Short mmCIF file of C-alpha atoms in Angstrom, two decimals:
data_model
loop_
_atom_site.label_atom_id
_atom_site.label_comp_id
_atom_site.label_asym_id
_atom_site.label_seq_id
_atom_site.Cartn_x
_atom_site.Cartn_y
_atom_site.Cartn_z
CA MET A 1 53.83 92.92 115.28
CA ASN A 2 57.27 94.71 113.47
CA PRO A 3 58.87 96.10 115.53
CA LEU A 4 59.83 98.78 112.85
CA ASP A 5 55.98 99.84 112.94
CA ALA A 6 55.76 100.25 117.08
CA THR A 7 58.67 102.92 117.15
CA GLY A 8 56.17 105.57 117.54
CA ASP A 9 54.72 104.57 120.99
CA GLN A 10 57.82 104.03 122.80
CA THR A 11 60.28 105.34 123.97
CA PRO A 12 63.68 105.98 122.16
CA PHE A 13 65.38 103.35 124.15
CA GLU A 14 62.62 100.65 123.70
CA ALA A 15 62.45 101.39 119.64
CA LEU A 16 66.29 101.25 119.17
CA ARG A 17 65.97 97.96 121.24
CA ALA A 18 63.08 96.19 119.15
CA ILE A 19 64.64 97.43 115.99
CA ALA A 20 68.40 95.81 117.88
CA LEU A 21 65.95 92.58 118.08
CA GLN A 22 65.00 92.67 114.93
CA LEU A 23 67.85 93.45 113.20
CA LEU A 24 69.37 90.36 115.37
CA SER A 25 67.07 88.11 113.85
CA GLN A 26 67.41 89.00 110.49
CA GLY A 27 70.73 88.58 111.15
CA GLU A 28 70.05 84.39 112.06
CA THR A 29 68.40 84.30 109.42
CA TYR A 30 70.60 84.94 107.16
CA ALA A 31 73.47 83.05 108.91
CA GLY A 32 71.73 80.02 108.35
CA ILE A 33 70.71 80.86 104.49
CA PHE A 34 74.55 81.45 104.04
CA LEU A 35 75.39 77.76 106.10
CA ARG A 36 73.56 76.30 103.20
CA PRO A 37 75.92 73.76 101.05
CA TRP A 38 75.29 75.47 97.38
CA ASN A 39 76.14 78.98 99.32
CA PHE A 40 79.48 77.65 100.37
CA TYR A 41 80.46 76.30 96.44
CA GLN A 42 78.97 79.95 95.58
CA VAL A 43 81.44 81.61 97.44
CA GLY A 44 84.61 79.53 96.71
CA ILE A 45 83.18 79.88 92.46
CA ALA A 46 83.30 83.59 93.64
CA LEU A 47 86.81 83.43 95.06
CA ALA A 48 87.71 81.63 91.96
CA VAL A 49 86.57 84.48 89.71
CA PHE A 50 88.46 86.64 91.84
CA VAL A 51 91.81 85.07 91.55
CA VAL A 52 91.11 84.27 87.47
CA ALA A 53 90.17 88.42 87.16
CA HIS A 54 93.59 89.33 89.36
CA ILE A 55 95.65 86.76 87.06
CA LEU A 56 93.92 88.76 84.10
CA ALA A 57 94.82 91.99 84.95
CA GLN A 58 98.55 91.29 86.21
CA LEU A 59 98.76 89.86 82.30
CA VAL A 60 97.12 92.95 80.34
CA SER A 61 98.53 95.74 82.81
CA PRO A 62 101.64 95.81 81.39
CA HIS A 63 100.84 95.54 77.91
CA MET A 64 97.92 98.38 78.59
CA ARG A 65 100.35 100.68 79.58
CA GLU A 66 103.02 100.22 77.25
CA TRP A 67 100.33 100.94 74.57
CA MET A 68 99.72 104.15 76.66
CA ARG A 69 102.64 105.29 76.61
CA THR A 70 102.89 104.90 72.33
CA ARG A 71 99.69 107.08 72.05
CA GLU A 72 101.50 110.38 72.38
CA GLY A 73 99.30 112.54 70.25
CA TRP A 74 96.20 112.05 72.18
CA PRO A 75 94.44 114.21 74.56
CA ALA A 76 95.59 114.76 78.30
CA TRP A 77 91.84 113.73 79.43
CA ARG A 78 91.51 110.60 76.81
CA LEU A 79 94.68 109.41 78.82
CA ARG A 80 93.56 110.04 82.12
CA ILE A 81 89.98 108.50 81.82
CA LEU A 82 92.58 105.23 80.08
CA ILE A 83 94.65 105.32 83.31
CA VAL A 84 91.19 105.00 85.44
CA PHE A 85 90.99 101.93 83.82
CA GLN A 86 93.98 100.75 83.62
CA ARG A 87 93.91 100.85 87.60
CA ARG A 88 90.89 99.14 88.09
CA LEU A 89 91.41 96.07 85.76
CA ARG A 90 91.09 93.59 88.81
CA MET A 91 87.37 94.73 88.89
CA ILE A 92 86.42 94.99 85.66
CA PHE A 93 87.06 91.81 84.78
CA PHE A 94 85.72 90.27 87.54
CA VAL A 95 82.09 91.59 87.28
CA ILE A 96 82.53 90.58 83.12
CA LEU A 97 83.33 87.37 84.81
CA ILE A 98 80.81 87.05 87.05
CA TRP A 99 77.95 87.89 85.34
CA HIS A 100 79.27 84.76 82.77
CA VAL A 101 78.75 82.94 85.03
CA ILE A 102 75.93 83.71 86.90
CA GLY A 103 74.06 82.99 83.01
CA ILE A 104 75.57 80.03 82.90
CA MET A 105 75.09 78.77 86.01
CA LYS A 106 71.08 79.66 85.68
CA GLN A 107 71.11 77.66 82.32
CA LEU A 108 72.31 74.43 84.25
CA THR A 109 70.70 74.89 87.45
CA TRP A 110 68.09 76.17 89.42
CA PRO A 111 68.02 80.13 90.15
CA SER A 112 68.72 79.66 93.38
CA ARG A 113 72.00 78.42 93.31
CA SER A 114 73.13 81.75 91.82
CA TYR A 115 71.28 83.86 94.42
CA LEU A 116 74.38 84.38 96.34
CA LEU A 117 76.55 85.33 93.55
CA THR A 118 74.13 87.74 92.02
CA ILE A 119 74.24 89.65 95.08
CA ILE A 120 77.47 89.65 94.75
CA ALA A 121 78.30 91.03 91.62
CA GLU A 122 75.81 93.23 91.88
CA LEU A 123 77.73 94.81 95.12
CA GLY A 124 80.86 94.49 92.55
CA THR A 125 79.32 96.27 89.86
CA ALA A 126 77.72 98.89 91.88
CA TRP A 127 81.30 99.67 93.78
CA LEU A 128 83.05 99.34 90.05
CA LEU A 129 80.92 102.28 89.08
CA ILE A 130 80.97 104.05 92.33
CA ALA A 131 84.90 104.35 91.97
CA LEU A 132 84.40 105.42 88.61
CA ALA A 133 82.75 107.76 89.23
CA THR A 134 84.17 109.27 92.17
CA ARG A 135 87.01 109.72 90.19
CA LEU A 136 85.89 113.41 88.85
CA ILE A 137 85.79 114.43 92.10
CA ARG A 138 89.25 116.50 92.48
CA ASN A 139 89.78 117.03 96.52
CA PRO A 140 91.37 113.69 97.00
CA THR A 141 89.37 113.75 100.74
CA LEU A 142 86.17 114.11 100.09
CA ARG A 143 86.54 111.94 96.90
CA LEU A 144 87.37 109.23 99.24
CA LEU A 145 84.06 110.49 101.80
CA VAL A 146 81.77 110.47 98.86
CA ARG A 147 83.42 107.01 97.82
CA TYR A 148 83.01 105.28 101.29
CA SER A 149 79.52 106.82 102.04
CA ALA A 150 78.23 105.46 98.83
CA TRP A 151 79.74 102.21 98.95
CA ALA A 152 78.47 101.52 102.59
CA TRP A 153 74.62 102.70 101.63
CA VAL A 154 74.57 100.62 98.17
CA THR A 155 76.22 97.41 99.88
CA ILE A 156 73.16 97.71 102.34
CA SER A 157 70.51 98.62 100.18
CA ILE A 158 71.24 95.61 98.04
CA LEU A 159 71.29 93.51 100.96
CA GLY A 160 68.05 94.51 101.85
CA LEU A 161 68.94 96.30 105.14
CA ALA A 162 67.96 99.73 103.96
CA ASP A 163 64.56 100.05 106.45
CA GLU A 164 66.51 98.84 108.97
CA THR A 165 69.35 101.03 108.99
CA LYS A 166 67.14 104.13 108.39
CA ALA A 167 65.13 103.43 111.59
CA VAL A 168 68.23 102.90 113.39
CA LEU A 169 69.92 106.48 112.61
CA ASP A 170 66.65 107.68 112.61
CA GLY A 171 65.94 106.55 116.26
CA LEU A 172 69.28 108.15 117.37
CA ALA A 173 67.66 111.98 118.02
CA ILE A 174 67.95 114.82 119.98
CA GLU A 175 65.23 116.92 120.17
CA ILE A 176 65.47 121.09 120.32
CA GLY A 177 62.42 122.45 120.83
CA SER A 178 60.40 121.94 118.39
CA MET A 179 63.55 120.68 115.93
CA ARG A 180 64.24 117.16 115.91
CA LEU A 181 67.59 116.14 114.77
CA SER A 182 68.30 112.97 114.35
CA ILE A 183 71.59 110.60 113.11
CA TRP A 184 69.84 110.41 109.24
CA LEU A 185 68.70 113.54 108.98
CA MET A 186 72.12 114.84 109.28
CA LEU A 187 73.59 112.68 106.78
CA GLN A 188 70.96 113.06 104.37
CA ALA A 189 71.83 116.69 104.43
CA ALA A 190 75.87 116.63 104.65
CA ALA A 191 74.80 113.85 101.39
CA LEU A 192 72.49 116.59 99.65
CA LEU A 193 75.01 119.80 100.76
CA ILE A 194 77.83 118.17 99.30
CA ALA A 195 75.77 117.56 95.74
CA LEU A 196 74.77 121.18 95.20
CA VAL A 197 77.96 122.68 96.68
CA ALA A 198 79.36 120.11 94.16
CA ALA A 199 77.04 121.61 91.60
CA ALA A 200 77.20 125.34 92.96
CA ARG A 201 81.05 125.11 92.43
CA PHE A 202 81.10 123.81 88.76
CA LEU A 203 78.71 126.27 87.97
CA ALA A 204 80.83 129.24 89.71
CA ALA A 205 83.73 127.90 88.12
CA ALA A 206 82.69 127.51 84.40
CA ALA A 207 80.64 131.55 84.59
CA ALA A 208 83.79 133.04 86.32
CA ALA A 209 86.02 131.56 83.04
CA ASN A 210 82.36 132.99 81.13
CA ILE A 211 83.04 136.26 83.14
CA ARG A 212 87.37 136.55 82.46
CA GLN A 213 86.79 136.34 79.41
CA ASN A 214 84.51 139.32 78.87
CA GLU A 215 86.71 142.34 77.70
CA ASN A 216 83.40 144.57 78.08
CA MET A 217 84.31 144.58 82.06
CA SER A 218 87.38 145.92 83.61
CA PRO A 219 89.40 143.52 85.52
CA SER A 220 87.97 145.30 89.08
CA MET A 221 84.45 144.45 87.92
CA GLN A 222 85.01 141.47 86.77
CA VAL A 223 86.21 140.16 90.57
CA LEU A 224 82.98 141.60 91.66
CA SER A 225 81.23 139.76 89.72
CA VAL A 226 83.09 136.30 90.63
CA LYS A 227 82.73 136.85 94.81
CA PHE A 228 78.84 137.64 93.90
CA LEU A 229 78.22 134.83 92.02
CA GLN A 230 79.71 132.22 94.06
CA VAL A 231 78.34 133.48 97.45
CA ALA A 232 74.71 133.44 96.29
CA LEU A 233 75.63 130.10 94.55
CA TYR A 234 77.19 128.76 97.76
CA GLY A 235 74.56 130.42 99.75
CA ALA A 236 71.89 128.77 97.56
CA ALA A 237 73.35 125.26 98.10
CA PHE A 238 72.83 125.35 101.61
CA PHE A 239 69.80 126.53 101.86
CA LEU A 240 68.60 124.22 99.76
CA ALA A 241 69.85 121.31 101.41
CA LEU A 242 68.72 122.09 104.39
CA LYS A 243 65.37 122.99 103.07
CA LEU A 244 64.82 119.81 101.07
CA VAL A 245 65.80 117.65 104.41
CA GLY A 246 62.96 119.67 105.99
CA VAL A 247 64.67 121.36 108.31
CA ASP A 248 62.18 124.73 109.49
CA LEU A 249 64.71 127.29 108.19
CA THR A 250 62.63 130.43 110.45
CA GLY A 251 64.50 128.86 113.62
CA LEU A 252 67.43 130.41 111.26
CA ALA A 253 66.27 133.80 112.11
CA VAL A 254 67.41 133.98 115.48
CA LEU A 255 70.45 132.46 114.92
CA SER A 256 71.19 134.80 112.10
CA GLY A 257 70.06 138.16 114.32
CA ALA A 258 72.71 136.50 116.94
CA ILE A 259 75.66 136.30 114.26
CA GLY A 260 74.63 140.01 113.34
CA VAL A 261 75.04 141.27 116.88
CA GLY A 262 78.52 139.20 117.41
CA LEU A 263 79.42 140.14 113.87
CA GLY A 264 78.38 144.23 115.09
CA PHE A 265 80.65 143.88 118.42
CA GLY A 266 83.51 140.97 118.39
CA LEU A 267 83.97 140.61 114.36
CA GLN A 268 84.33 144.82 113.80
CA LYS A 269 88.16 144.51 111.44
CA VAL A 270 86.44 141.48 109.31
CA VAL A 271 83.53 143.20 108.92
CA SER A 272 85.24 146.29 108.34
CA ASN A 273 87.83 144.25 105.69
CA LEU A 274 85.10 142.83 104.05
CA VAL A 275 82.94 146.15 102.93
CA SER A 276 86.08 147.88 101.83
CA GLY A 277 87.08 145.00 99.79
CA VAL A 278 83.24 145.38 98.14
CA ILE A 279 84.06 149.38 97.91
CA ILE A 280 87.42 148.71 96.08
CA LEU A 281 85.81 146.54 93.38
CA LEU A 282 82.90 148.84 93.36
CA ASP A 283 84.73 152.54 92.56
CA LYS A 284 87.65 150.39 90.86
CA SER A 285 90.45 152.40 92.65
CA ILE A 286 92.88 149.43 92.33
CA LYS A 287 92.14 146.46 90.27
CA PRO A 288 95.05 143.55 89.64
CA GLY A 289 98.18 144.26 88.13
CA ASP A 290 98.11 147.43 88.97
CA VAL A 291 101.50 148.64 90.77
CA ILE A 292 101.05 150.81 93.98
CA SER A 293 102.82 151.95 96.95
CA LEU A 294 101.68 151.53 100.25
CA GLY A 295 104.39 153.05 102.74
CA ASP A 296 108.30 150.79 102.31
CA THR A 297 105.43 147.89 100.44
CA PHE A 298 106.34 148.38 96.74
CA GLY A 299 104.85 145.45 94.28
CA TRP A 300 101.79 145.01 92.14
CA ILE A 301 98.44 143.65 93.10
CA ASN A 302 98.41 139.65 92.10
CA ALA A 303 94.76 139.37 93.36
CA LEU A 304 91.75 140.84 95.54
CA GLY A 305 90.32 138.79 98.28
CA ALA A 306 87.39 139.75 100.34
CA ARG A 307 89.44 140.05 103.20
CA TYR A 308 92.54 141.00 102.00
CA VAL A 309 94.65 142.32 98.84
CA SER A 310 97.88 140.59 97.51
CA ILE A 311 100.38 142.48 96.70
CA THR A 312 104.12 140.71 95.32
CA THR A 313 106.97 142.83 95.62
CA ARG A 314 110.22 142.74 93.06
CA ASP A 315 112.21 140.63 95.80
CA GLY A 316 109.26 137.67 95.67
CA LYS A 317 107.48 138.61 98.68
CA GLU A 318 103.74 138.30 99.11
CA TYR A 319 101.79 140.87 101.49
CA LEU A 320 98.74 140.47 102.31
CA ILE A 321 97.03 143.96 102.91
CA PRO A 322 93.90 143.96 104.63
CA ASN A 323 91.30 146.00 102.89
CA GLU A 324 90.43 148.66 105.30
CA ASP A 325 94.42 150.04 105.28
CA LEU A 326 93.71 150.69 101.47
CA ILE A 327 90.58 152.55 102.17
CA THR A 328 91.73 154.94 105.07
CA GLY A 329 95.62 154.86 103.79
CA GLN A 330 97.31 156.93 101.89
CA VAL A 331 98.39 154.51 98.63
CA VAL A 332 100.34 155.07 95.35
CA ASN A 333 98.68 153.75 92.58
CA TRP A 334 101.32 153.94 89.52
CA SER A 335 99.10 152.63 86.92
CA HIS A 336 95.85 153.72 88.00
CA SER A 337 94.60 155.31 85.28
CA ASN A 338 97.72 154.64 82.55
CA GLU A 339 100.91 152.45 82.46
CA PHE A 340 102.94 155.21 82.15
CA VAL A 341 105.04 156.06 84.99
CA ARG A 342 107.72 159.18 84.96
CA LEU A 343 110.38 159.21 87.40
CA ASP A 344 113.22 161.84 88.60
CA ILE A 345 116.82 161.68 89.03
CA SER A 346 118.70 164.36 90.65
CA PHE A 347 122.78 164.62 89.68
CA GLY A 348 125.18 167.81 89.36
CA THR A 349 128.23 168.68 87.75
CA SER A 350 131.69 170.89 87.64
CA TYR A 351 131.28 174.81 86.80
CA GLY A 352 133.58 174.13 84.49
CA ASP A 353 131.01 171.97 82.31
CA ASP A 354 129.14 173.81 79.59
CA PRO A 355 125.44 173.16 80.99
CA HIS A 356 124.00 172.62 77.55
CA ALA A 357 126.08 170.01 76.40
CA VAL A 358 125.22 168.35 79.77
CA ARG A 359 121.57 168.63 79.76
CA LYS A 360 121.77 167.09 75.69
CA ILE A 361 124.28 164.45 76.92
CA ALA A 362 122.21 163.48 79.53
CA VAL A 363 118.79 163.35 77.76
CA GLU A 364 120.89 161.33 74.99
CA ALA A 365 122.55 158.83 77.59
CA ALA A 366 118.85 158.13 79.36
CA LEU A 367 117.50 157.39 75.73
CA GLY A 368 120.10 154.22 75.40
CA VAL A 369 118.58 152.72 77.87
CA GLY A 370 116.11 149.77 76.67
CA ARG A 371 112.97 150.68 79.36
CA VAL A 372 112.69 154.47 78.18
CA LEU A 373 110.16 155.69 76.30
CA ALA A 374 111.28 158.00 73.32
CA ASP A 375 108.03 159.13 72.62
CA ARG A 376 107.74 160.56 75.70
CA PRO A 377 111.44 162.23 75.46
CA PRO A 378 113.15 162.47 78.82
CA VAL A 379 114.16 166.63 79.85
CA CYS A 380 116.85 167.49 81.55
CA HIS A 381 116.86 170.79 83.90
CA ILE A 382 119.21 173.18 86.26
CA VAL A 383 117.44 173.24 89.56
CA GLY A 384 119.94 175.19 91.26
CA PHE A 385 123.73 176.17 91.75
CA GLY A 386 125.25 174.50 94.57
CA ASP A 387 128.76 174.61 96.78
CA SER A 388 130.48 172.78 94.81
CA SER A 389 128.76 171.89 91.78
CA VAL A 390 125.75 172.54 89.32
CA ASP A 391 122.83 171.08 90.46
CA TYR A 392 120.44 169.04 87.50
CA ILE A 393 117.30 166.61 87.20
CA LEU A 394 116.82 164.17 84.48
CA ARG A 395 113.29 163.10 83.76
CA PHE A 396 112.03 159.81 82.30
CA TRP A 397 109.14 157.59 81.21
CA ILE A 398 108.82 154.36 81.31
CA ARG A 399 105.80 152.19 80.77
CA ASP A 400 105.91 148.87 82.87
CA PRO A 401 106.18 149.72 86.54
CA THR A 402 106.24 146.30 87.19
CA GLY A 403 109.79 145.74 85.84
CA GLY A 404 110.94 147.50 88.86
CA LEU A 405 112.13 151.34 89.63
CA THR A 406 115.32 150.82 91.51
CA ASN A 407 116.68 149.06 88.12
CA ILE A 408 115.70 151.25 85.92
CA ARG A 409 117.38 153.81 87.77
CA GLY A 410 120.70 152.01 88.28
CA ASN A 411 120.64 151.82 84.77
CA VAL A 412 120.23 155.43 83.90
CA TYR A 413 122.98 156.45 86.44
CA LEU A 414 125.37 154.11 84.45
CA ALA A 415 124.50 155.30 80.97
CA LEU A 416 125.02 159.15 82.67
CA TRP A 417 128.73 157.52 84.07
CA ASP A 418 129.44 156.57 80.45
CA ALA A 419 128.74 159.22 78.93
CA PHE A 420 130.09 161.76 81.10
CA LYS A 421 133.19 159.77 80.90
CA ALA A 422 133.34 159.68 77.57
CA ASN A 423 132.61 163.39 77.24
CA ASP A 424 135.10 164.86 79.85
CA ILE A 425 132.37 166.05 81.94
CA SER A 426 133.11 166.00 85.65
CA ILE A 427 130.93 164.85 88.45
CA PRO A 428 132.11 166.82 91.73
CA PHE A 429 132.02 166.40 95.32
CA PRO A 430 133.04 168.17 98.25
CA GLN A 431 136.20 169.10 99.72
CA ARG A 432 137.04 170.24 102.40
CA GLU A 433 140.34 172.00 103.70
CA VAL A 434 141.44 171.96 107.32
CA ARG A 435 144.11 174.68 108.69
CA VAL A 436 145.37 173.56 111.91
CA LEU A 437 146.03 177.27 113.66
CA ASN A 438 149.10 177.67 116.69
CA GLU A 439 151.16 174.62 115.45
CA SER A 440 153.55 174.98 118.32
CA LEU A 441 151.59 174.40 121.73
CA PRO A 442 152.08 174.19 125.06
CA VAL A 443 152.33 170.46 126.19
CA ALA A 444 151.05 170.04 129.66
CA ARG A 445 153.07 168.68 132.31
CA THR A 446 151.96 165.40 134.73
CA PRO A 447 153.14 166.96 137.96
CA ASP A 448 155.92 164.31 139.67
#
């Protein structure tokens, strides 16, 4: 009786022992076949074909590289494909040559004398196709994982060991209640999850690109739609992968309840930030590109995340502000409903200067600064009579708060300085006169 068919009435250890004995027996059979003289000849032919393929690749690769450098007008994606093929010329030549050798040998001798060469050719072809296909995966770690896993499974399948390997992996299992988790089941789930997540990522990226191009949606609604779509696709990929491999999803109900309790007690801040992020996106209080002030932080919103908001300041620093702080705290949004921002600066002039002329000169000086808007003209008002000066306030508008506020104030102050100097208008400063009374005071003497 085949040990693989008797695992149902045996303990897991006995089943694994029977499978191991079966694999050992098959290994001895393969070893006996491999030691036949014609199999040695086939291995030698395969090595010779590999050497020829290596030489051809060394000769063709430099010429192909130079030819690609002359293709300046070609799209980048076409050049990347050529680079992928150029780096695998040796394997391409090997697969082409070995299939030609097999065809010639089948014409000149019995098919059994090219059996091993056929297996080598099938392995080489499968490995080459997998290497080319996995180049579509951008993540290097994931690409290597998928590539080596596919190579291993294809090799096992071509060698005819798929059923034995599946039986061994399925025999290594643990049982949790009515659920049986084996290595084979977990590998299936991982493979399906990777494939479905990759498909979900592709669909999410394509849909996000279309959503961002929709001018009828506000930026906040675009971000909310993209986030909702990503959560829905990735969640569907996860549960679909578990369902396809036969995992009972009813058991996850208890787990989800436990997670909910944990979220309620231990992750209150995380949940609060997540809910606050959704509220921010729904009420459109802030959106990417807005200029805001929160405490001592002034900058523009770079991105809206699920847990935080990224704010970039004028000095290049990027602050990650929790969403909860934006909901519960006071936030100044300089560009909430429009991009116009009014700035005020205060100054004073001497009592000897004509205030009517000062106001006119101040307005003209402000209009001479590049970022100050002329369609919303500046205004200058007297706000008081100080101890040593007449006090004024100059108000002007800008449209680009992302360009900074301190620098535009400084430029207006410099324009006022130049204008006042050109028109002999003085900017007074407090002066104090100190008088010393009883100048001749007796000097205390110390006792001898």
